[in-house]
XYZ file of C-alpha atoms in Angstrom:
585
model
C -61.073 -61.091 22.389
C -64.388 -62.553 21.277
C -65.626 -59.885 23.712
C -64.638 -57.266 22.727
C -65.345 -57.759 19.200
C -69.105 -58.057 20.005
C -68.984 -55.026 21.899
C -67.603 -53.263 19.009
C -70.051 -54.894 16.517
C -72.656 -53.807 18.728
C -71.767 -50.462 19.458
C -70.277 -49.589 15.841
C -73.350 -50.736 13.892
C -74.212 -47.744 11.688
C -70.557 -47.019 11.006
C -70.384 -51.107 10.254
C -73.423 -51.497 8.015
C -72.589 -47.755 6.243
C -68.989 -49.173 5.425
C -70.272 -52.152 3.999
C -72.212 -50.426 1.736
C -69.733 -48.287 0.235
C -67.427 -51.184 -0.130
C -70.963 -52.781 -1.201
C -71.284 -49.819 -3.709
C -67.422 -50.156 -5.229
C -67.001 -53.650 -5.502
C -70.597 -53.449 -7.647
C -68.844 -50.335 -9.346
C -65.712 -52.565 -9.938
C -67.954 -55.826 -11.382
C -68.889 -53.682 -14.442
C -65.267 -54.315 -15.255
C -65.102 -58.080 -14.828
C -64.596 -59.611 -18.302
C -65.076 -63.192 -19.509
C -61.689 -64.993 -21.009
C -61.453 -65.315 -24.580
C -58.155 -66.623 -25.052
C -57.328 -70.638 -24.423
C -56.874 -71.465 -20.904
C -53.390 -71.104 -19.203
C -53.066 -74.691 -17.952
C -49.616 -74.733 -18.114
C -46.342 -73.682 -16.507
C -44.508 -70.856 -18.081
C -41.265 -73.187 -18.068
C -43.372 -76.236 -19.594
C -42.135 -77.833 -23.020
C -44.902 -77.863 -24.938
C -45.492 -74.244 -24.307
C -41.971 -73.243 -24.818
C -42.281 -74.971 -28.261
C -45.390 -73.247 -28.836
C -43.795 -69.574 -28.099
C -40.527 -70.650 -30.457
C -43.457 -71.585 -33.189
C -45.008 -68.376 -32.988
C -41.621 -66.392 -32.850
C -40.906 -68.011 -36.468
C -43.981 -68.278 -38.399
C -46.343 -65.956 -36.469
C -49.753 -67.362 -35.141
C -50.698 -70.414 -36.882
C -53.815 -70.120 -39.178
C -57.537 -69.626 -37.654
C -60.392 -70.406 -39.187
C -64.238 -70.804 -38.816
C -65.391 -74.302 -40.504
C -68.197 -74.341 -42.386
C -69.927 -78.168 -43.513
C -72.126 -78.890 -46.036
C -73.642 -82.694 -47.184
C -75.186 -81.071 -50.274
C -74.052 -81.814 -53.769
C -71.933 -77.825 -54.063
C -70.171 -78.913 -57.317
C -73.259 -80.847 -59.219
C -76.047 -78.191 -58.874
C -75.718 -74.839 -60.315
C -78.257 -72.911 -57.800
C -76.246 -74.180 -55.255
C -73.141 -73.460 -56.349
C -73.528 -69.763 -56.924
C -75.582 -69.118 -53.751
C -72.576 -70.815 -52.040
C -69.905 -68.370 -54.100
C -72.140 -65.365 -52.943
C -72.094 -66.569 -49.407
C -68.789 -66.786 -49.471
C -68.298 -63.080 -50.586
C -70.473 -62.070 -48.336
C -68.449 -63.670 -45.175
C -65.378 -62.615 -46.900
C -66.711 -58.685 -45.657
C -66.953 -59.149 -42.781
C -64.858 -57.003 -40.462
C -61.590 -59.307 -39.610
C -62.451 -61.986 -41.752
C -59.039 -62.205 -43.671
C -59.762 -65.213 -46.619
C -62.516 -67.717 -47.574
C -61.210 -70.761 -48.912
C -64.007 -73.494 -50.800
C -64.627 -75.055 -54.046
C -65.907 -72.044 -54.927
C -63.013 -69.232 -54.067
C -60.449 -72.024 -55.123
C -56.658 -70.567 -56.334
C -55.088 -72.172 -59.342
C -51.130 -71.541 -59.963
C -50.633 -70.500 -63.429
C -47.168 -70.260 -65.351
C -46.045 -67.473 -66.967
C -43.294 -67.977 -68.880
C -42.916 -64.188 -70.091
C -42.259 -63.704 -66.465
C -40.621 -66.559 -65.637
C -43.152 -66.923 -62.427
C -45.821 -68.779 -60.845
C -49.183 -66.523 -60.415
C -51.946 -67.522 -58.167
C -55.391 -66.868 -60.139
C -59.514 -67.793 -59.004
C -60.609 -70.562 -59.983
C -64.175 -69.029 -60.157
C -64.263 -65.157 -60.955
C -68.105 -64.574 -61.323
C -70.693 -66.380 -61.114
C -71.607 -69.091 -63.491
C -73.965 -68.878 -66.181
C -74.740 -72.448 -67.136
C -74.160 -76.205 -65.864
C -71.546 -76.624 -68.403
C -69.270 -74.476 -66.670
C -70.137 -75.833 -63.834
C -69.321 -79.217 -64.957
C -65.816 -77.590 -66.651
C -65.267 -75.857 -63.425
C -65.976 -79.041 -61.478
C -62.999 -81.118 -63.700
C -60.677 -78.390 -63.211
C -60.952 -78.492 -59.272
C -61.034 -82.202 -59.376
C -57.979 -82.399 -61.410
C -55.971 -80.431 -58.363
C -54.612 -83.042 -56.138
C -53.919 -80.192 -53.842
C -57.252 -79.569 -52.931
C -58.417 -82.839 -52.651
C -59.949 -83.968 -49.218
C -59.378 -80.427 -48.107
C -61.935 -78.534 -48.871
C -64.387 -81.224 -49.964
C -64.224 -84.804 -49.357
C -63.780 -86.798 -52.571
C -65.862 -90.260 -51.906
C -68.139 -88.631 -49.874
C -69.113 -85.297 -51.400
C -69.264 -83.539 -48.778
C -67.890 -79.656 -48.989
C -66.013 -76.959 -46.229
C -65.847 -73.383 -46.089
C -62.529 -72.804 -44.102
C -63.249 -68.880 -43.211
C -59.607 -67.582 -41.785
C -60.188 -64.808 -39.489
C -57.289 -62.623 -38.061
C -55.545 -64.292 -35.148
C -55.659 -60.692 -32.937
C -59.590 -61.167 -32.844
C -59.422 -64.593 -32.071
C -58.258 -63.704 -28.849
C -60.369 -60.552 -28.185
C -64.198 -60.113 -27.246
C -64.541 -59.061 -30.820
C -64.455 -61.968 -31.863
C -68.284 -62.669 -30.286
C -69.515 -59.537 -32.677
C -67.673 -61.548 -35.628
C -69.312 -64.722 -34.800
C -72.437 -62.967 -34.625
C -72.567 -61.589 -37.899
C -71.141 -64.888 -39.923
C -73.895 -66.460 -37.925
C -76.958 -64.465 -39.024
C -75.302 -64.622 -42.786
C -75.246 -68.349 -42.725
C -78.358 -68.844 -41.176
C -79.945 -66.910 -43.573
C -78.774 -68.995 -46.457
C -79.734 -72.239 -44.327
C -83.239 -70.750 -44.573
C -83.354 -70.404 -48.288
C -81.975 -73.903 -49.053
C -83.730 -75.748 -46.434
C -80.666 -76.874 -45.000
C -78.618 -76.988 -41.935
C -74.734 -76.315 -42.000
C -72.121 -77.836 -39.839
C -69.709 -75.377 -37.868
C -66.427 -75.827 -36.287
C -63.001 -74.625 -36.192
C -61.596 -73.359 -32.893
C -62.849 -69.601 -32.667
C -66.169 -71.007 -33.388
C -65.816 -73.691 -30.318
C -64.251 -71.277 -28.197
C -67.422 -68.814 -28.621
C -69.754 -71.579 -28.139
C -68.045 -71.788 -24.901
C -67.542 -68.729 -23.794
C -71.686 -68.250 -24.224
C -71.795 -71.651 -22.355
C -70.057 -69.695 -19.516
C -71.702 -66.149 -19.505
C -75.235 -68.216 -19.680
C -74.609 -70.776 -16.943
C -73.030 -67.947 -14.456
C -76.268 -66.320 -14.447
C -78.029 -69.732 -14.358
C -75.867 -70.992 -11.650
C -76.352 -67.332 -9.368
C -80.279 -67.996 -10.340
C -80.590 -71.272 -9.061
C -78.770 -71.277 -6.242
C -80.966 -68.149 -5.099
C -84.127 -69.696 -5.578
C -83.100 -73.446 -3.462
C -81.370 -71.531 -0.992
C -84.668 -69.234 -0.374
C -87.179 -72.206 -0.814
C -84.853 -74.168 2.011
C -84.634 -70.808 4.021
C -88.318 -70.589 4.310
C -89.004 -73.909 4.855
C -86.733 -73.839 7.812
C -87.084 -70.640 9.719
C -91.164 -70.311 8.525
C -90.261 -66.056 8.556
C -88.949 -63.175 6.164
C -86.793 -61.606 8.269
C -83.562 -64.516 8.364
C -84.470 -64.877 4.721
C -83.714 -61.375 3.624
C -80.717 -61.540 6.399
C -79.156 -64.165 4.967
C -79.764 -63.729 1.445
C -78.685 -59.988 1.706
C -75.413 -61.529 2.813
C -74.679 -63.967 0.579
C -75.671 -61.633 -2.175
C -73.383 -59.248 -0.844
C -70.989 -61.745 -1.200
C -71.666 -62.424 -5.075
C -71.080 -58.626 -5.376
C -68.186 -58.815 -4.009
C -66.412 -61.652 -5.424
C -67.358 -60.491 -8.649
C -65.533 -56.927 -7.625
C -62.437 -59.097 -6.705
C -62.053 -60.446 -9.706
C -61.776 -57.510 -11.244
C -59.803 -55.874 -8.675
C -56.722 -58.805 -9.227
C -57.867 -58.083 -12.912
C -58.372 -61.893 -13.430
C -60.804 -63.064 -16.074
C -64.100 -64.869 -15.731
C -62.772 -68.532 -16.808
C -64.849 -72.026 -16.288
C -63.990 -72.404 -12.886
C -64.165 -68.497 -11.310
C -67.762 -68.404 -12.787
C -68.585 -71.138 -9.965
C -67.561 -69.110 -7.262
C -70.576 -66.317 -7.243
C -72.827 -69.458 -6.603
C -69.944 -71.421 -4.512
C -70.379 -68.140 -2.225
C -74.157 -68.519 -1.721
C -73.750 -72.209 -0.647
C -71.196 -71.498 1.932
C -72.195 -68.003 2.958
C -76.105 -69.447 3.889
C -74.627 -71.988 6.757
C -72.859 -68.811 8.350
C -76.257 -66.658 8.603
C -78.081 -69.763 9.389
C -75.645 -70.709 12.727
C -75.718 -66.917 14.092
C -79.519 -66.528 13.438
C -80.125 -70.243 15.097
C -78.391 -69.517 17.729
C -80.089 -66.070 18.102
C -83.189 -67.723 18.258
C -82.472 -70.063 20.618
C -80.603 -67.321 23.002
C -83.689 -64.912 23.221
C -86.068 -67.729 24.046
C -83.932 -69.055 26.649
C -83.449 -65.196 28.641
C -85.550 -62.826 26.057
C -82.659 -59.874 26.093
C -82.051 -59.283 22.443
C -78.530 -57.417 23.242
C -78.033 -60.225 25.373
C -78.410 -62.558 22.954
C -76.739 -60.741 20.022
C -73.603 -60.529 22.179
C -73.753 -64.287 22.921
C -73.839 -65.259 19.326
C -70.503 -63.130 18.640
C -68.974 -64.958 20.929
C -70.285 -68.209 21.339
C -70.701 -68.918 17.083
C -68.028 -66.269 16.170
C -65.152 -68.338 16.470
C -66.866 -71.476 15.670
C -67.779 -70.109 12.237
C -64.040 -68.286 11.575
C -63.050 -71.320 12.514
C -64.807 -73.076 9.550
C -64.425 -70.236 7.570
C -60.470 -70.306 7.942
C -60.155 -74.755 6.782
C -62.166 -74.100 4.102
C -60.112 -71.277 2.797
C -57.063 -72.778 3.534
C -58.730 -76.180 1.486
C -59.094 -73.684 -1.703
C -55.497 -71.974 -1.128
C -53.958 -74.917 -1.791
C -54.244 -74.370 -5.786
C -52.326 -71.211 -5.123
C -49.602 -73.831 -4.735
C -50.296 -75.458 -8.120
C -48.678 -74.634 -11.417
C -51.673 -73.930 -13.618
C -52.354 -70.099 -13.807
C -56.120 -71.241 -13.780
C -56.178 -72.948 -10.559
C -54.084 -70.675 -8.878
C -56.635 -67.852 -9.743
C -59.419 -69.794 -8.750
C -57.622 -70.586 -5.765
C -56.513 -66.804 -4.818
C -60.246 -65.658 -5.468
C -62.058 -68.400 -3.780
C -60.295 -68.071 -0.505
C -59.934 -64.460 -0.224
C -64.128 -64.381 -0.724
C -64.625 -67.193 1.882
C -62.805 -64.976 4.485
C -64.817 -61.687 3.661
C -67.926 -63.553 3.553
C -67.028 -64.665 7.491
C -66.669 -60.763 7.758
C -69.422 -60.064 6.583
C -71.395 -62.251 8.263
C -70.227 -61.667 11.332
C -70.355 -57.739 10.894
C -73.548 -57.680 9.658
C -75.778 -60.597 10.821
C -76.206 -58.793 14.478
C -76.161 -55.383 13.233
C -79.053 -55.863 11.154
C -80.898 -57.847 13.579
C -80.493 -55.340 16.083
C -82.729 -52.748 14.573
C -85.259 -55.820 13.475
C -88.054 -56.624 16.718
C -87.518 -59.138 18.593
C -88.671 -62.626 17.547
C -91.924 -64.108 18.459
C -92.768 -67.348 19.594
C -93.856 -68.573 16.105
C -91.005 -67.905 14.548
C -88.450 -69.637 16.587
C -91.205 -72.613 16.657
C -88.205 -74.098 14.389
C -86.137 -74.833 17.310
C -89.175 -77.425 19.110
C -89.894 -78.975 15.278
C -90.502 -83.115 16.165
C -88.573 -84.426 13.179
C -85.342 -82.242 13.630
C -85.237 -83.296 17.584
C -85.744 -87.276 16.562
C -83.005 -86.944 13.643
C -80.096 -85.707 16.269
C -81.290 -87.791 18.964
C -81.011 -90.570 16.726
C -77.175 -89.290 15.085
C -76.359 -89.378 19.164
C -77.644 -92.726 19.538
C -75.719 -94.165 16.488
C -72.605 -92.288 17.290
C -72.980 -93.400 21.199
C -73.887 -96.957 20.662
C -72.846 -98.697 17.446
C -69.155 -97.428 17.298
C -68.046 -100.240 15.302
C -70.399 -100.472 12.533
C -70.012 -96.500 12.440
C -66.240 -97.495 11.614
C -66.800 -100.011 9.260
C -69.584 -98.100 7.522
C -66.636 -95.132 7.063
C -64.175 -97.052 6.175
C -65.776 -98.784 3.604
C -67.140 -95.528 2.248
C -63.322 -94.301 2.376
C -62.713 -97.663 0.539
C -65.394 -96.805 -2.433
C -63.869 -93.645 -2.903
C -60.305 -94.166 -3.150
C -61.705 -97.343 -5.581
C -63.864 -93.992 -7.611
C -60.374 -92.176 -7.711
C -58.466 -94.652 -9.280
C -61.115 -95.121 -12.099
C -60.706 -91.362 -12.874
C -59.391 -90.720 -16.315
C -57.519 -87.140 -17.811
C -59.301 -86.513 -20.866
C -58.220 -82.799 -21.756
C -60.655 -83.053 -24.709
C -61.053 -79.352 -26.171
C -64.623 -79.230 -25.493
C -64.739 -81.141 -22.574
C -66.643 -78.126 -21.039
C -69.188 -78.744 -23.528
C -72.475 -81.270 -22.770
C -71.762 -84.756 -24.789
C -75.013 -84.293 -26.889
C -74.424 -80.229 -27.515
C -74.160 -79.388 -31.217
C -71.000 -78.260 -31.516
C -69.622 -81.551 -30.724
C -71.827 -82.700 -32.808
C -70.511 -81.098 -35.536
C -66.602 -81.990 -34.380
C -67.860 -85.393 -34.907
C -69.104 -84.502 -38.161
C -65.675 -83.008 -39.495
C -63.608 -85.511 -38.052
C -65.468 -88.458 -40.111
C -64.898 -86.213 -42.850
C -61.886 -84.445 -42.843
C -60.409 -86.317 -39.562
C -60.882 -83.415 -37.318
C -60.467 -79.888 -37.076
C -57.645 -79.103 -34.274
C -54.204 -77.583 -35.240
C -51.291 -79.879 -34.956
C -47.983 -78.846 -36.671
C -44.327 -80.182 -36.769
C -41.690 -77.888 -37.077
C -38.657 -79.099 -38.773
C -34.981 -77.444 -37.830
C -32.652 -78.385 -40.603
C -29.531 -76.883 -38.353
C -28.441 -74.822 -41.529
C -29.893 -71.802 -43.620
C -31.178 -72.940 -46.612
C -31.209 -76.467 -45.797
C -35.125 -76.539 -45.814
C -35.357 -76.063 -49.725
C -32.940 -78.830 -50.655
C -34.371 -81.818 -51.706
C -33.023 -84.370 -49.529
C -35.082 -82.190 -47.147
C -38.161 -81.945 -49.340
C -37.848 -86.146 -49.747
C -37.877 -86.309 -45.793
C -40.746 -83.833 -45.543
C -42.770 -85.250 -47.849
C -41.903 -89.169 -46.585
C -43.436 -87.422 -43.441
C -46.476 -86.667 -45.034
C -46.849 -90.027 -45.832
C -46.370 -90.768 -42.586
C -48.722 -88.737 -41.003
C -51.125 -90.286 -43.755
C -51.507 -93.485 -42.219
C -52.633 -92.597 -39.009
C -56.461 -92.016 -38.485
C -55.972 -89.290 -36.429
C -54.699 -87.196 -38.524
C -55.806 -85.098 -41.702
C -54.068 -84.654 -44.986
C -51.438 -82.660 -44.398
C -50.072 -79.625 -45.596
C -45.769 -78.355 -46.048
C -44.080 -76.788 -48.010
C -44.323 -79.880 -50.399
C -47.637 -79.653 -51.253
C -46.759 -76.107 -53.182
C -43.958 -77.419 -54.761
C -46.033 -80.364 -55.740
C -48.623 -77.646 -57.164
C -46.077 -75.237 -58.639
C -44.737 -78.672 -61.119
C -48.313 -79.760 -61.965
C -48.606 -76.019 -63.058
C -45.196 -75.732 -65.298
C -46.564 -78.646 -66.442
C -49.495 -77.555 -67.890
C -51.871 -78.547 -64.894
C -51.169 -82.518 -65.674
C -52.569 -84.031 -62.667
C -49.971 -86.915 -63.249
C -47.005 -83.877 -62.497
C -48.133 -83.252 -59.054
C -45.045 -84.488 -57.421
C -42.052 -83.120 -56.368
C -39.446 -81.615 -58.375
C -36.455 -84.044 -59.227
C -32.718 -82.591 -59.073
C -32.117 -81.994 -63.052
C -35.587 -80.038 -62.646
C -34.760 -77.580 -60.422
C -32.324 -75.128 -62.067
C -35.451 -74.390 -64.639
C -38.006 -73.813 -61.436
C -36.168 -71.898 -59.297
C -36.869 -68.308 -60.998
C -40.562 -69.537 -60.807
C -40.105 -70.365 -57.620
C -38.574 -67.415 -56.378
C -40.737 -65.063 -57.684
C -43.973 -67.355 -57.411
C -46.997 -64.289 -56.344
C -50.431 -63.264 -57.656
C -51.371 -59.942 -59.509
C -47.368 -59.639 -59.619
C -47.136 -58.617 -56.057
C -44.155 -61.224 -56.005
C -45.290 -62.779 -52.883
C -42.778 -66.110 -51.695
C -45.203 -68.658 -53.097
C -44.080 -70.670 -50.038
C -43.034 -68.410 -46.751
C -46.313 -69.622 -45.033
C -43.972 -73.094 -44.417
C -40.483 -71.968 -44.682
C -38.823 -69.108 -42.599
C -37.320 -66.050 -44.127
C -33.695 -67.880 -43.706
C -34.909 -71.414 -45.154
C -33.673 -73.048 -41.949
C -37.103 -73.842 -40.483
C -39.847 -75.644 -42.686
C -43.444 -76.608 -40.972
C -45.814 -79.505 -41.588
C -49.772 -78.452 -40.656
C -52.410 -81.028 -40.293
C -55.609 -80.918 -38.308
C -56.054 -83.406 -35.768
C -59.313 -85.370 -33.957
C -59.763 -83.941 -30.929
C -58.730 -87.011 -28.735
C -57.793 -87.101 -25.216
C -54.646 -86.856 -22.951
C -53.869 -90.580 -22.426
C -54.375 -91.407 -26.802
C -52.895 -88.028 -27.424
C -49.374 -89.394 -25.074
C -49.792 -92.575 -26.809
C -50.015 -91.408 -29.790
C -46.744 -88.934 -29.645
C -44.699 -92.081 -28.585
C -45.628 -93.982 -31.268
C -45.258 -90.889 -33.950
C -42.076 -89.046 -32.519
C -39.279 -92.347 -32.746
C -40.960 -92.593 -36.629
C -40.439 -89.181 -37.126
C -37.217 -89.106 -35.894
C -35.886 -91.736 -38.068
C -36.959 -90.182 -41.185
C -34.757 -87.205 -40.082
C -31.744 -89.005 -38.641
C -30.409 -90.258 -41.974
């Protein structure tokens, strides 16, 4: 068979190496449509719990709130300057395109009564900027007399103050969301120029950017690098051009194409397909490198370079599919995995291992059979001292010291399995991310302040319409709260209490003491307030962001630390039989 595949090869060579270029020509065509992934990775099963819950979440209160963090260590409620150049930033960000709210101490709500009404209205704190420190300092009571607020969107004992930009949850997901980035970034930057100053930034669109960059810059890196090694190593080897541009013609080829795959399955670019452009170039070389080797040492031995072309077909040929074919097969086994990212990576990776073998073997002896025949110094490579002494020496090891060979493996096998068993699951959000970058240097910041910035939320099923407004159920939820307070993990957290809590302190004239939650013989006088709780008398549900439309649902949100798999699993055991009590009576 081997045969009379070389014959073909040999025979078909313009038709070969004109085919590959049109495929050469589409796949490059086709790689203008490859596209980097912007939403969170599918690690997860389709049928898995936690994603199932997270589906059922979204089905009943919509995506869950996302928003751009920004940190600040200066003094925002003590210095006037600062103050207003942080309300104009604020408005600036606020235009953005699909920026949707800025929340600080500077764009603060109040709830207001109005008894003519009989309603709650939500009104700025701040509606201009300020003229003089004493409304600055009247401004600065007002927002420190709202519980609500408190170690939200500035940290009480330490000072320190947050931006929480929330940007629509459709972008989020969407390459848009890189042009959005882009123009909060050259707004804040500009105002960390003017103050001297350098602002912290987190939140998840804001990591997931970072990474996103982190990917688009290291593919190129990675294809860069690779190209450069694999030439220096080329030319140190065969001393001559011609197996260089061979070889890396090939394996560059092979880039092309893989990147033309991609887009062909219409996969996106994730973490681990952007290794396989320079995972082709480090398997691809050892195929040109075998055919042209043995090339070499074919025409020196007879000096017919048909002859010898043939021989390599059929001699390295199957060797090399061979190779080609187990380390396929290795990568096909995450087809067999349940994680939508592996099994792309998998389906990818081993369908570009195989056409690399093609085109290796296609190409390597059609191109060398229009290139002259090599000359004595360039097959020199094959006589070099140091490569002769290093096999004869792996044949004398191999030959003579069996044993130690064997205990030298085995206790390298032993090592390893000891290495695998001191591997850890983290599943850290930006474990993708170096340990010293700045955006998790900035996590770090948030979580000392505000105990972290990723989305963790309860939902609550009551069983019953209208079970989720009754206060043995507002009791539970905020006994929860409570809960939730005492772990470090966790940030103060938000429900549908917290607005009730609000909504009292305001019928009660904004006495900080009232911000609790409404006792029974209260509620008959708040629930007209309640009910038709809105700003500018749009009568917006004062509390729908936490309660569904039938008042069977109700949601807790708190922002986490990002911590890893193993204290996240802890963590859930120790919360959820807690939890569960508080509910079962």
């Amino acid at each position: 068979m081997w045969e009379l595949i070389a014959r073909f090869i040999l025979r078909q060579r313009i038709p070969i190496l004109i085919g590959v270029l049109l495929v050469t020509i589409f796949m490059g065509y086709k790689s203008t449509d490859t596209r980097l992934q912007w939403t969170l990775p599918r690690l997860l099963p389709d049928d898995d719990s936690t994603l199932v819950a997270n589906r059922e979440f979204k089905e009943i209160f919509g995506y869950e709130n996302v928003s751009i963090l920004l940190g600040t260590e200066e003094p925002v409620l003590d210095s006037l300057e600062f103050f207003n150049d942080w309300y104009s930033l604020g408005n600036e960000l606020a235009g953005v395109n699909n920026v949707d709210t800025v929340l600080s101490v500077a764009h603060l709500l109040t709830v207001e009564k109005n008894a003519d009404a009989k309603r709650f209205e939500l009104k700025p704190i701040v509606k201009r900027k300020l003229r003089s420190q004493s409304e600055l300092d009247s401004i600065r009571v007002k927002i420190k007399s709202l519980p609500f607020y408190r170690d939200r969107v500035y940290n009480d004992s330490t000072g320190v103050s947050v931006m929480a930009i929330s940007v629509n949850p459709d972008v989020f997901n969407s390459p848009d969301r890189e042009s959005m980035m882009d123009s909060i970034i050259t707004k804040t930057e500009r105002f960390e120029a003017e103050h001297g100053i350098d602002l912290r930034y987190s939140g998840l669109p804001f990591i997931r950017t970072e990474t996103t960059h982190l990917v688009k810059g290291e593919l190129s890196s990675f294809i860069i690098y690779a190209v450069i090694v694999t030439i220096i190593v080329l030319l140190f080897f065969f001393r001559s051009a011609p197996p260089v541009f061979v070889s890396m013609l090939i394996v560059l080829m092979g880039v092309v194409w893989s990147l033309g795959i991609i887009a062909v399955l219409d996969y996106e670019i994730t973490i681990l397909t952007s290794i396989i452009p320079p995972l082709i170039i480090v398997i691809g070389i050892p195929n040109s490198v075998y055919l042209i080797n043995k090339y070499h040492a074919e025409y020196t031995s007879h000096g017919n370079k048909i002859l010898a072309l043939s021989r390599i077909i059929r001699k390295i040929g199957k060797a090399t599919l061979m190779t080609n074919v187990t380390t396929a097969v290795g990568f096909s086994t995450f087809i067999f995995t349940q994680s939508n990212v592996l099994v792309e990576f998998g389906i990818v990776a081993s369908i570009n291992i195989l056409l690399l073998f093609v085109l290796s073997i296609f190409l390597v002896p059609s191109i060398l059979s229009f290139l002259k025949p090599p000359k004595s110094k360039h097959t020199k490579h094959l006589d070099k001292p140091f490569i002769k002494r290093m096999v004869e020496n792996l044949v004398r090891v191999v030959s003579n010291y069996r044993k130690p060979v064997y205990i030298v493996t085995l206790l390298l096998i032993g090592f390893g399995v000891f290495g695998l068993s001191r591997m850890e699951t983290t599943g850290n959000l930006v474990d993708d991310l170096p340990k010293d970058h700045q955006v998790v240097e900035d996590l770090h910041f948030f979580e000392e302040q505000f105990d972290g910035v990723m989305p963790f939320e309860i939902i609550i099923d009551t069983r019953k319409e209208g079970m989720a407004t009754r206060s043995s159920t507002l009791r539970k939820i905020d006994e929860l709260e409570q809960l939730l307070g005492t772990y470090d993990e966790f940030s103060k957290p938000l429900s549908i209490v917290g607005g009730i809590k609000f909504a009292r302190q305001a019928f009660y004239g904004g006495d900080p003491s009232q911000y609790r939650l409404i006792a029974s013989n209260e509620r008959i006088f708040f629930r007209p307030y309640l009910k038709n709780a809105g700003g500018g008398g749009k009568g917006v549900d004062l509390l729908n962001s936490f309660v569904d439309s039938t008042e069977r649902y109700a949601r807790v949100t708190a922002q986490m630390k990002d911590i890893g798999t193993k204290e996240m699993d802890a963590l859930i055991k120790d919360l959820k039989p807690k939890v569960d009590e508080i509910f079962s009576h």
